[in-house]
C-alpha cells in the first residue's frame, strides 16, 4: 500500500516551502501580530501570484483545478510557516461556500476575483452560543418583498476587518436546518464590525447585523438549503485546520531536535539523554500519525466520499496531538521555550486556537461515538 504523495504533491510542497521561507520568516509573522491589518497587501499579491488563491477552484472560474488533497498539502506548509492573513478564511471558508452553493453567475463574478487576490471573503457562522450545529444559528433573515432583512450577532469571524464580502448563515424558517446563506457586501448599512483579542492574534471579529437589507440576488444557493453547504465547509475547514496543525507540529519537532543537538548539559548535548530522546520520538510519532489521518480524510473529501467519521477522528486526534507536541517541545527547551522571544510560543498559541476551531475534541469525539453506534 502506497501512502505517499505523488509528484505533483511533492512539487507543490517544495515550491511552497521555498516561497514561505523566503517571504514569510518568523520576523514577518511577529511583525504582523502587532500590525492592525495582520498582513501586508504586497504579501497577499505574492500569494495570489503563486496561484494558491485559486488552487482548488475550477479553471472555468479562474482557478487551477486541483483537489482538496492538493490544498491540504499546501495548508501543511502555511501552517508550518504560520502564514498570516486571510488565506484560510478566503479560500477554505468563504470561497468553498461560494463554489459549492453559488449560481454560475455568482461564481463567475466572485471566484476569478478571489483567485487574482482582488476580493477577500469570509464565513460568518458562529454565534454567542458557540455551537457548531444548525440550532446554534440564531441570526434571522426575514423576507420583505424582493429583499431580505438580517438581524443577529456573529462571533469569531476571521478577517472580517478586511473582507469585501461576508457569507452569512441565517435562519429563514422554523425547521432545525432551515438555514440560508447570504452574500453581504462590506459597507452594507446596518453591519458593524468589532475586532476581538484572540490567543493566536489572528484577527477575528464580532459582526452585528441590525436590520440589514440585502436583495434576493444575495441568496447563495437555495432558501432553507444552506446548512448542507455549511456542513461541507465545516468538514473542509476541520481538515484544512488539521493540515495546518500537522505543518506546525512538524516545525516544533524540528526546532526541538535541533535544540537537543546544540544544548549541552553535564558536558554533552541533551539529545544524548534518553528522556529527551523519548520525548522527541513521541513527538515524531504524533506528527506522522497526524499527517496520515489528515491525508486519509482529505483524500475522501477530494473523492466526494462520505468522510464524516474520518474528519471527526482526524480533528479530535490532531488537535490533541499538536497540544502534546507543543507541551513536549516546551519541556525539552526548558526556560527559553517559555519566553516571548522564542518561537515556541507562536506555535503553542496557534495550537490552542486550532484545537477550538470547527469544533473541539469533545465535539468530534461525540461524532465518532455516534457513528459507531453509541
mmCIF file of C-alpha atoms in Angstrom:
data_model
loop_
_atom_site.group_PDB
_atom_site.id
_atom_site.type_symbol
_atom_site.label_atom_id
_atom_site.label_comp_id
_atom_site.label_asym_id
_atom_site.label_seq_id
_atom_site.Cartn_x
_atom_site.Cartn_y
_atom_site.Cartn_z
ATOM 1 C CA UNK A 1 0.000 0.000 0.000
ATOM 2 C CA UNK A 2 1.448 3.347 -1.092
ATOM 3 C CA UNK A 3 0.514 6.042 1.395
ATOM 4 C CA UNK A 4 2.955 8.559 -0.028
ATOM 5 C CA UNK A 5 2.372 11.733 -2.017
ATOM 6 C CA UNK A 6 2.592 11.887 -5.795
ATOM 7 C CA UNK A 7 4.954 14.028 -7.848
ATOM 8 C CA UNK A 8 2.519 16.949 -8.024
ATOM 9 C CA UNK A 9 2.199 16.992 -4.240
ATOM 10 C CA UNK A 10 5.972 16.979 -3.757
ATOM 11 C CA UNK A 11 6.431 19.809 -6.259
ATOM 12 C CA UNK A 12 3.709 21.829 -4.554
ATOM 13 C CA UNK A 13 5.187 21.224 -1.111
ATOM 14 C CA UNK A 14 8.735 22.077 -2.164
ATOM 15 C CA UNK A 15 7.771 25.247 -4.020
ATOM 16 C CA UNK A 16 5.539 26.381 -1.144
ATOM 17 C CA UNK A 17 8.237 25.778 1.453
ATOM 18 C CA UNK A 18 10.812 27.627 -0.619
ATOM 19 C CA UNK A 19 8.467 30.583 -1.122
ATOM 20 C CA UNK A 20 7.432 30.791 2.530
ATOM 21 C CA UNK A 21 10.987 30.509 3.825
ATOM 22 C CA UNK A 22 11.901 33.498 1.668
ATOM 23 C CA UNK A 23 8.766 35.611 2.091
ATOM 24 C CA UNK A 24 7.307 34.591 5.470
ATOM 25 C CA UNK A 25 10.122 34.317 8.033
ATOM 26 C CA UNK A 26 9.347 34.443 11.733
ATOM 27 C CA UNK A 27 10.245 38.139 11.767
ATOM 28 C CA UNK A 28 7.352 38.813 9.369
ATOM 29 C CA UNK A 29 4.973 36.688 11.465
ATOM 30 C CA UNK A 30 5.893 38.627 14.607
ATOM 31 C CA UNK A 31 5.590 41.971 12.843
ATOM 32 C CA UNK A 32 2.125 41.094 11.535
ATOM 33 C CA UNK A 33 0.948 40.124 15.023
ATOM 34 C CA UNK A 34 1.428 43.750 16.006
ATOM 35 C CA UNK A 35 0.002 45.338 12.853
ATOM 36 C CA UNK A 36 -3.594 46.487 12.513
ATOM 37 C CA UNK A 37 -4.264 44.639 9.254
ATOM 38 C CA UNK A 38 -2.433 41.429 10.190
ATOM 39 C CA UNK A 39 -0.741 41.025 6.804
ATOM 40 C CA UNK A 40 0.580 43.226 4.009
ATOM 41 C CA UNK A 41 -1.155 43.774 0.647
ATOM 42 C CA UNK A 42 2.198 43.115 -1.003
ATOM 43 C CA UNK A 43 2.402 39.666 0.565
ATOM 44 C CA UNK A 44 -1.225 38.950 -0.375
ATOM 45 C CA UNK A 45 -0.482 39.732 -4.012
ATOM 46 C CA UNK A 46 2.573 37.475 -3.938
ATOM 47 C CA UNK A 47 0.397 34.645 -2.603
ATOM 48 C CA UNK A 48 -2.054 35.269 -5.446
ATOM 49 C CA UNK A 49 0.776 35.172 -7.982
ATOM 50 C CA UNK A 50 1.700 31.709 -6.699
ATOM 51 C CA UNK A 51 -1.752 30.524 -7.798
ATOM 52 C CA UNK A 52 -2.693 29.490 -4.264
ATOM 53 C CA UNK A 53 -5.890 31.534 -4.005
ATOM 54 C CA UNK A 54 -7.427 29.677 -6.933
ATOM 55 C CA UNK A 55 -5.711 26.355 -6.357
ATOM 56 C CA UNK A 56 -8.914 24.408 -5.775
ATOM 57 C CA UNK A 57 -11.281 26.388 -7.997
ATOM 58 C CA UNK A 58 -12.076 25.023 -11.492
ATOM 59 C CA UNK A 59 -10.255 26.582 -14.425
ATOM 60 C CA UNK A 60 -13.543 27.928 -15.813
ATOM 61 C CA UNK A 61 -13.696 30.209 -12.758
ATOM 62 C CA UNK A 62 -10.106 31.382 -12.987
ATOM 63 C CA UNK A 63 -8.638 28.669 -10.782
ATOM 64 C CA UNK A 64 -6.050 25.919 -11.131
ATOM 65 C CA UNK A 65 -8.446 22.998 -10.739
ATOM 66 C CA UNK A 66 -6.556 20.881 -8.201
ATOM 67 C CA UNK A 67 -8.091 18.733 -5.449
ATOM 68 C CA UNK A 68 -8.697 19.250 -1.750
ATOM 69 C CA UNK A 69 -5.829 16.858 -1.019
ATOM 70 C CA UNK A 70 -3.565 19.181 -3.001
ATOM 71 C CA UNK A 71 -4.837 22.125 -0.969
ATOM 72 C CA UNK A 72 -4.180 20.176 2.243
ATOM 73 C CA UNK A 73 -0.543 19.712 1.221
ATOM 74 C CA UNK A 74 -0.287 23.470 0.743
ATOM 75 C CA UNK A 75 -2.019 24.197 4.056
ATOM 76 C CA UNK A 76 0.516 21.995 5.815
ATOM 77 C CA UNK A 77 3.208 24.371 4.616
ATOM 78 C CA UNK A 78 1.284 27.532 5.523
ATOM 79 C CA UNK A 79 0.783 26.049 8.992
ATOM 80 C CA UNK A 80 4.474 25.319 9.267
ATOM 81 C CA UNK A 81 5.324 28.917 8.365
ATOM 82 C CA UNK A 82 2.395 30.436 10.342
ATOM 83 C CA UNK A 83 1.341 32.423 7.266
ATOM 84 C CA UNK A 84 -0.642 35.467 8.492
ATOM 85 C CA UNK A 85 -3.599 36.860 6.596
ATOM 86 C CA UNK A 86 -6.971 35.850 5.163
ATOM 87 C CA UNK A 87 -5.810 32.898 3.028
ATOM 88 C CA UNK A 88 -7.651 30.202 5.000
ATOM 89 C CA UNK A 89 -10.839 32.200 5.513
ATOM 90 C CA UNK A 90 -10.987 33.350 1.895
ATOM 91 C CA UNK A 91 -10.245 30.029 0.196
ATOM 92 C CA UNK A 92 -11.393 27.280 2.568
ATOM 93 C CA UNK A 93 -14.360 29.008 4.189
ATOM 94 C CA UNK A 94 -15.860 31.752 2.043
ATOM 95 C CA UNK A 95 -14.523 30.616 -1.320
ATOM 96 C CA UNK A 96 -15.524 26.978 -0.926
ATOM 97 C CA UNK A 97 -19.010 28.022 0.201
ATOM 98 C CA UNK A 98 -19.418 30.070 -2.975
ATOM 99 C CA UNK A 99 -18.041 27.236 -5.109
ATOM 100 C CA UNK A 100 -20.433 24.721 -3.554
ATOM 101 C CA UNK A 101 -23.645 26.736 -3.395
ATOM 102 C CA UNK A 102 -23.287 29.672 -5.743
ATOM 103 C CA UNK A 103 -25.074 30.099 -9.036
ATOM 104 C CA UNK A 104 -22.944 30.160 -12.165
ATOM 105 C CA UNK A 105 -23.305 33.941 -12.273
ATOM 106 C CA UNK A 106 -22.173 34.308 -8.645
ATOM 107 C CA UNK A 107 -19.187 32.025 -9.219
ATOM 108 C CA UNK A 108 -18.242 33.794 -12.460
ATOM 109 C CA UNK A 109 -18.331 37.122 -10.646
ATOM 110 C CA UNK A 110 -16.509 36.242 -7.421
ATOM 111 C CA UNK A 111 -14.176 33.268 -7.866
ATOM 112 C CA UNK A 112 -11.907 34.835 -10.533
ATOM 113 C CA UNK A 113 -11.544 37.925 -8.328
ATOM 114 C CA UNK A 114 -10.646 35.719 -5.361
ATOM 115 C CA UNK A 115 -8.100 33.810 -7.446
ATOM 116 C CA UNK A 116 -6.458 37.070 -8.546
ATOM 117 C CA UNK A 117 -6.241 38.391 -4.994
ATOM 118 C CA UNK A 118 -8.723 41.183 -5.731
ATOM 119 C CA UNK A 119 -11.551 40.006 -3.459
ATOM 120 C CA UNK A 120 -11.463 38.754 0.137
ATOM 121 C CA UNK A 121 -14.353 36.764 1.573
ATOM 122 C CA UNK A 122 -15.076 35.126 4.899
ATOM 123 C CA UNK A 123 -17.760 32.969 6.506
ATOM 124 C CA UNK A 124 -19.892 34.430 9.312
ATOM 125 C CA UNK A 125 -21.258 31.356 11.084
ATOM 126 C CA UNK A 126 -20.535 31.030 14.801
ATOM 127 C CA UNK A 127 -22.629 32.898 17.362
ATOM 128 C CA UNK A 128 -22.573 33.543 21.132
ATOM 129 C CA UNK A 129 -23.882 30.006 21.750
ATOM 130 C CA UNK A 130 -20.527 28.701 20.415
ATOM 131 C CA UNK A 131 -22.311 25.755 18.799
ATOM 132 C CA UNK A 132 -21.370 24.076 15.542
ATOM 133 C CA UNK A 133 -24.792 22.626 14.714
ATOM 134 C CA UNK A 134 -27.740 24.175 12.884
ATOM 135 C CA UNK A 135 -29.551 25.016 16.125
ATOM 136 C CA UNK A 136 -26.686 27.329 17.016
ATOM 137 C CA UNK A 137 -27.622 29.662 14.154
ATOM 138 C CA UNK A 138 -29.993 32.238 15.645
ATOM 139 C CA UNK A 139 -29.297 35.156 13.326
ATOM 140 C CA UNK A 140 -32.520 35.632 11.366
ATOM 141 C CA UNK A 141 -33.332 36.658 7.813
ATOM 142 C CA UNK A 142 -36.895 37.771 7.104
ATOM 143 C CA UNK A 143 -38.212 38.198 3.582
ATOM 144 C CA UNK A 144 -39.646 41.603 2.743
ATOM 145 C CA UNK A 145 -40.909 41.979 -0.838
ATOM 146 C CA UNK A 146 -37.834 41.453 -3.050
ATOM 147 C CA UNK A 147 -35.296 41.704 -0.241
ATOM 148 C CA UNK A 148 -34.200 40.003 2.975
ATOM 149 C CA UNK A 149 -33.603 41.683 6.336
ATOM 150 C CA UNK A 150 -30.892 40.204 8.583
ATOM 151 C CA UNK A 151 -30.652 40.602 12.364
ATOM 152 C CA UNK A 152 -28.233 38.957 14.767
ATOM 153 C CA UNK A 153 -24.697 38.635 16.103
ATOM 154 C CA UNK A 154 -21.802 36.604 14.678
ATOM 155 C CA UNK A 155 -18.662 35.941 16.706
ATOM 156 C CA UNK A 156 -15.086 34.974 15.828
ATOM 157 C CA UNK A 157 -15.494 35.815 12.152
ATOM 158 C CA UNK A 158 -11.970 35.500 10.709
ATOM 159 C CA UNK A 159 -10.544 38.509 8.879
ATOM 160 C CA UNK A 160 -13.872 40.336 8.777
ATOM 161 C CA UNK A 161 -11.946 43.592 9.163
ATOM 162 C CA UNK A 162 -10.602 43.257 5.599
ATOM 163 C CA UNK A 163 -13.266 41.103 3.910
ATOM 164 C CA UNK A 164 -15.048 42.514 0.875
ATOM 165 C CA UNK A 165 -17.923 40.036 1.206
ATOM 166 C CA UNK A 166 -19.363 38.156 4.175
ATOM 167 C CA UNK A 167 -21.011 34.775 3.592
ATOM 168 C CA UNK A 168 -23.621 34.906 6.359
ATOM 169 C CA UNK A 169 -25.596 31.932 7.673
ATOM 170 C CA UNK A 170 -29.063 32.963 8.868
ATOM 171 C CA UNK A 171 -32.238 31.216 9.963
ATOM 172 C CA UNK A 172 -35.061 31.576 7.443
ATOM 173 C CA UNK A 173 -37.605 29.031 8.691
ATOM 174 C CA UNK A 174 -38.926 27.098 11.664
ATOM 175 C CA UNK A 175 -37.163 23.816 10.874
ATOM 176 C CA UNK A 176 -33.907 22.948 12.629
ATOM 177 C CA UNK A 177 -31.937 23.110 9.376
ATOM 178 C CA UNK A 178 -33.842 25.961 7.706
ATOM 179 C CA UNK A 179 -30.643 27.922 7.186
ATOM 180 C CA UNK A 180 -29.887 30.152 4.202
ATOM 181 C CA UNK A 181 -26.562 31.651 3.130
ATOM 182 C CA UNK A 182 -26.371 35.300 2.067
ATOM 183 C CA UNK A 183 -23.666 37.328 0.342
ATOM 184 C CA UNK A 184 -23.409 40.590 2.278
ATOM 185 C CA UNK A 185 -21.017 43.206 0.832
ATOM 186 C CA UNK A 186 -18.761 45.158 3.129
ATOM 187 C CA UNK A 187 -20.193 48.580 3.927
ATOM 188 C CA UNK A 188 -23.823 47.480 3.795
ATOM 189 C CA UNK A 189 -25.968 49.667 6.055
ATOM 190 C CA UNK A 190 -26.579 48.106 9.459
ATOM 191 C CA UNK A 191 -23.423 45.970 9.575
ATOM 192 C CA UNK A 192 -20.916 46.774 12.327
ATOM 193 C CA UNK A 193 -17.597 45.046 12.932
ATOM 194 C CA UNK A 194 -15.502 44.907 16.118
ATOM 195 C CA UNK A 195 -12.077 43.284 16.363
ATOM 196 C CA UNK A 196 -11.643 40.742 19.159
ATOM 197 C CA UNK A 197 -8.492 39.888 21.092
ATOM 198 C CA UNK A 198 -7.578 36.257 20.454
ATOM 199 C CA UNK A 199 -4.907 33.894 21.729
ATOM 200 C CA UNK A 200 -3.439 33.493 18.248
ATOM 201 C CA UNK A 201 -3.589 37.196 17.297
ATOM 202 C CA UNK A 202 -5.434 36.066 14.162
ATOM 203 C CA UNK A 203 -7.816 38.998 13.594
ATOM 204 C CA UNK A 204 -11.250 37.622 14.416
ATOM 205 C CA UNK A 205 -14.248 39.916 14.776
ATOM 206 C CA UNK A 206 -17.749 40.306 16.066
ATOM 207 C CA UNK A 207 -20.231 41.173 13.318
ATOM 208 C CA UNK A 208 -23.563 42.734 14.261
ATOM 209 C CA UNK A 209 -26.453 42.832 11.793
ATOM 210 C CA UNK A 210 -29.115 45.416 12.628
ATOM 211 C CA UNK A 211 -31.952 45.368 10.086
ATOM 212 C CA UNK A 212 -29.505 44.727 7.269
ATOM 213 C CA UNK A 213 -31.356 44.684 3.949
ATOM 214 C CA UNK A 214 -29.969 42.676 1.023
ATOM 215 C CA UNK A 215 -31.602 41.889 -2.342
ATOM 216 C CA UNK A 216 -32.950 38.469 -3.277
ATOM 217 C CA UNK A 217 -29.916 38.059 -5.542
ATOM 218 C CA UNK A 218 -27.758 37.935 -2.391
ATOM 219 C CA UNK A 219 -29.052 34.448 -1.551
ATOM 220 C CA UNK A 220 -26.251 31.901 -2.022
ATOM 221 C CA UNK A 221 -27.828 28.623 -3.092
ATOM 222 C CA UNK A 222 -31.382 27.703 -2.148
ATOM 223 C CA UNK A 223 -33.530 29.304 0.538
ATOM 224 C CA UNK A 224 -33.555 26.979 3.592
ATOM 225 C CA UNK A 225 -30.906 24.851 1.864
ATOM 226 C CA UNK A 226 -27.739 26.436 3.196
ATOM 227 C CA UNK A 227 -26.977 24.025 6.010
ATOM 228 C CA UNK A 228 -25.860 21.314 3.587
ATOM 229 C CA UNK A 229 -23.165 23.678 2.316
ATOM 230 C CA UNK A 230 -22.243 24.723 5.858
ATOM 231 C CA UNK A 231 -21.667 21.077 6.817
ATOM 232 C CA UNK A 232 -19.341 20.659 3.850
ATOM 233 C CA UNK A 233 -17.447 23.827 4.741
ATOM 234 C CA UNK A 234 -17.095 22.650 8.344
ATOM 235 C CA UNK A 235 -15.577 19.386 7.094
ATOM 236 C CA UNK A 236 -13.238 21.170 4.690
ATOM 237 C CA UNK A 237 -12.344 23.648 7.411
ATOM 238 C CA UNK A 238 -11.670 20.973 10.026
ATOM 239 C CA UNK A 239 -9.326 19.047 7.737
ATOM 240 C CA UNK A 240 -7.703 22.210 6.464
ATOM 241 C CA UNK A 241 -7.028 23.179 10.058
ATOM 242 C CA UNK A 242 -5.654 19.674 10.702
ATOM 243 C CA UNK A 243 -3.247 20.137 7.799
ATOM 244 C CA UNK A 244 -2.073 23.446 9.249
ATOM 245 C CA UNK A 245 -1.589 21.774 12.630
ATOM 246 C CA UNK A 246 0.482 18.982 11.072
ATOM 247 C CA UNK A 247 2.782 21.546 9.500
ATOM 248 C CA UNK A 248 3.104 23.484 12.732
ATOM 249 C CA UNK A 249 3.721 20.316 14.725
ATOM 250 C CA UNK A 250 6.489 19.225 12.369
ATOM 251 C CA UNK A 251 8.188 22.597 12.742
ATOM 252 C CA UNK A 252 8.005 22.305 16.547
ATOM 253 C CA UNK A 253 9.603 18.860 16.273
ATOM 254 C CA UNK A 254 12.366 20.180 14.004
ATOM 255 C CA UNK A 255 13.092 23.088 16.361
ATOM 256 C CA UNK A 256 13.208 20.743 19.345
ATOM 257 C CA UNK A 257 15.520 18.198 17.706
ATOM 258 C CA UNK A 258 17.874 20.960 16.593
ATOM 259 C CA UNK A 259 17.909 22.438 20.104
ATOM 260 C CA UNK A 260 18.563 19.000 21.626
ATOM 261 C CA UNK A 261 21.630 18.647 19.410
ATOM 262 C CA UNK A 262 23.042 22.051 20.351
ATOM 263 C CA UNK A 263 22.149 22.499 24.028
ATOM 264 C CA UNK A 264 24.721 20.924 26.312
ATOM 265 C CA UNK A 265 24.338 19.839 29.906
ATOM 266 C CA UNK A 266 26.841 17.921 32.007
ATOM 267 C CA UNK A 267 29.312 18.208 29.165
ATOM 268 C CA UNK A 268 27.223 16.679 26.384
ATOM 269 C CA UNK A 269 24.201 17.514 24.177
ATOM 270 C CA UNK A 270 20.887 16.986 25.932
ATOM 271 C CA UNK A 271 19.799 14.942 22.917
ATOM 272 C CA UNK A 272 22.020 12.140 24.177
ATOM 273 C CA UNK A 273 19.834 11.725 27.262
ATOM 274 C CA UNK A 274 17.168 9.045 26.998
ATOM 275 C CA UNK A 275 14.394 11.217 28.429
ATOM 276 C CA UNK A 276 14.873 13.852 25.703
ATOM 277 C CA UNK A 277 15.208 11.164 23.042
ATOM 278 C CA UNK A 278 11.925 9.574 24.075
ATOM 279 C CA UNK A 279 10.165 12.937 24.137
ATOM 280 C CA UNK A 280 11.319 13.638 20.585
ATOM 281 C CA UNK A 281 10.401 10.117 19.479
ATOM 282 C CA UNK A 282 6.894 10.571 20.845
ATOM 283 C CA UNK A 283 6.642 13.918 19.067
ATOM 284 C CA UNK A 284 7.744 12.352 15.772
ATOM 285 C CA UNK A 285 5.188 9.566 16.161
ATOM 286 C CA UNK A 286 2.423 12.089 16.772
ATOM 287 C CA UNK A 287 3.468 14.135 13.737
ATOM 288 C CA UNK A 288 3.392 11.178 11.355
ATOM 289 C CA UNK A 289 0.191 9.749 12.792
ATOM 290 C CA UNK A 290 -1.476 13.136 12.470
ATOM 291 C CA UNK A 291 -0.302 13.532 8.892
ATOM 292 C CA UNK A 292 -1.713 10.218 7.692
ATOM 293 C CA UNK A 293 -5.067 10.517 9.446
ATOM 294 C CA UNK A 294 -5.374 14.002 7.925
ATOM 295 C CA UNK A 295 -4.457 12.855 4.420
ATOM 296 C CA UNK A 296 -6.914 9.973 4.624
ATOM 297 C CA UNK A 297 -9.768 12.358 5.392
ATOM 298 C CA UNK A 298 -8.574 14.889 2.798
ATOM 299 C CA UNK A 299 -8.459 12.159 0.145
ATOM 300 C CA UNK A 300 -12.017 11.067 0.899
ATOM 301 C CA UNK A 301 -13.198 14.668 0.689
ATOM 302 C CA UNK A 302 -11.374 15.048 -2.629
ATOM 303 C CA UNK A 303 -13.100 11.936 -3.970
ATOM 304 C CA UNK A 304 -16.517 13.188 -2.911
ATOM 305 C CA UNK A 305 -16.989 10.282 -0.499
ATOM 306 C CA UNK A 306 -18.670 10.464 2.888
ATOM 307 C CA UNK A 307 -15.903 11.413 5.304
ATOM 308 C CA UNK A 308 -17.906 12.210 8.438
ATOM 309 C CA UNK A 309 -16.087 9.618 10.524
ATOM 310 C CA UNK A 310 -12.639 10.335 9.112
ATOM 311 C CA UNK A 311 -12.965 14.099 9.541
ATOM 312 C CA UNK A 312 -14.106 13.786 13.157
ATOM 313 C CA UNK A 313 -11.358 11.289 14.004
ATOM 314 C CA UNK A 314 -8.711 13.488 12.410
ATOM 315 C CA UNK A 315 -9.814 16.725 14.072
ATOM 316 C CA UNK A 316 -10.060 15.096 17.509
ATOM 317 C CA UNK A 317 -6.725 13.304 17.212
ATOM 318 C CA UNK A 318 -4.649 16.044 15.581
ATOM 319 C CA UNK A 319 -5.902 18.713 17.997
ATOM 320 C CA UNK A 320 -4.719 16.662 20.966
ATOM 321 C CA UNK A 321 -1.510 15.584 19.233
ATOM 322 C CA UNK A 322 -0.479 19.152 18.398
ATOM 323 C CA UNK A 323 -1.054 20.164 22.002
ATOM 324 C CA UNK A 324 1.062 17.211 23.218
ATOM 325 C CA UNK A 325 3.827 18.053 20.769
ATOM 326 C CA UNK A 326 3.960 21.679 21.872
ATOM 327 C CA UNK A 327 3.983 20.670 25.546
ATOM 328 C CA UNK A 328 6.916 18.309 24.981
ATOM 329 C CA UNK A 329 8.672 20.948 22.896
ATOM 330 C CA UNK A 330 8.419 23.413 25.766
ATOM 331 C CA UNK A 331 9.660 20.779 28.200
ATOM 332 C CA UNK A 332 12.697 19.938 26.078
ATOM 333 C CA UNK A 333 13.561 23.594 25.538
ATOM 334 C CA UNK A 334 13.288 24.396 29.220
ATOM 335 C CA UNK A 335 13.004 28.022 30.319
ATOM 336 C CA UNK A 336 13.972 29.524 26.956
ATOM 337 C CA UNK A 337 10.933 27.871 25.357
ATOM 338 C CA UNK A 338 8.600 29.890 27.568
ATOM 339 C CA UNK A 339 9.960 33.292 26.590
ATOM 340 C CA UNK A 340 8.250 35.595 24.127
ATOM 341 C CA UNK A 341 11.487 35.893 22.190
ATOM 342 C CA UNK A 342 11.445 32.178 21.319
ATOM 343 C CA UNK A 343 9.267 30.838 18.519
ATOM 344 C CA UNK A 344 7.752 28.038 20.609
ATOM 345 C CA UNK A 345 5.062 30.362 21.948
ATOM 346 C CA UNK A 346 3.988 31.272 18.414
ATOM 347 C CA UNK A 347 3.102 27.645 17.746
ATOM 348 C CA UNK A 348 1.606 26.884 21.156
ATOM 349 C CA UNK A 349 -0.840 29.771 20.914
ATOM 350 C CA UNK A 350 -1.939 28.717 17.458
ATOM 351 C CA UNK A 351 -2.245 25.108 18.566
ATOM 352 C CA UNK A 352 -4.823 26.151 21.153
ATOM 353 C CA UNK A 353 -6.731 28.279 18.655
ATOM 354 C CA UNK A 354 -6.754 25.481 16.071
ATOM 355 C CA UNK A 355 -7.964 22.990 18.666
ATOM 356 C CA UNK A 356 -11.120 25.057 19.173
ATOM 357 C CA UNK A 357 -11.761 25.854 15.506
ATOM 358 C CA UNK A 358 -14.512 23.907 13.703
ATOM 359 C CA UNK A 359 -15.396 22.007 16.854
ATOM 360 C CA UNK A 360 -13.143 20.966 19.724
ATOM 361 C CA UNK A 361 -12.026 17.437 20.599
ATOM 362 C CA UNK A 362 -15.119 16.622 22.655
ATOM 363 C CA UNK A 363 -17.416 17.728 19.828
ATOM 364 C CA UNK A 364 -15.709 15.461 17.312
ATOM 365 C CA UNK A 365 -15.434 12.521 19.697
ATOM 366 C CA UNK A 366 -19.217 12.711 20.045
ATOM 367 C CA UNK A 367 -19.491 12.473 16.254
ATOM 368 C CA UNK A 368 -17.245 9.402 16.220
ATOM 369 C CA UNK A 369 -19.205 7.785 19.042
ATOM 370 C CA UNK A 370 -22.460 8.392 17.186
ATOM 371 C CA UNK A 371 -21.016 6.869 14.015
ATOM 372 C CA UNK A 372 -20.002 3.667 15.796
ATOM 373 C CA UNK A 373 -23.475 3.279 17.227
ATOM 374 C CA UNK A 374 -23.097 4.701 20.736
#
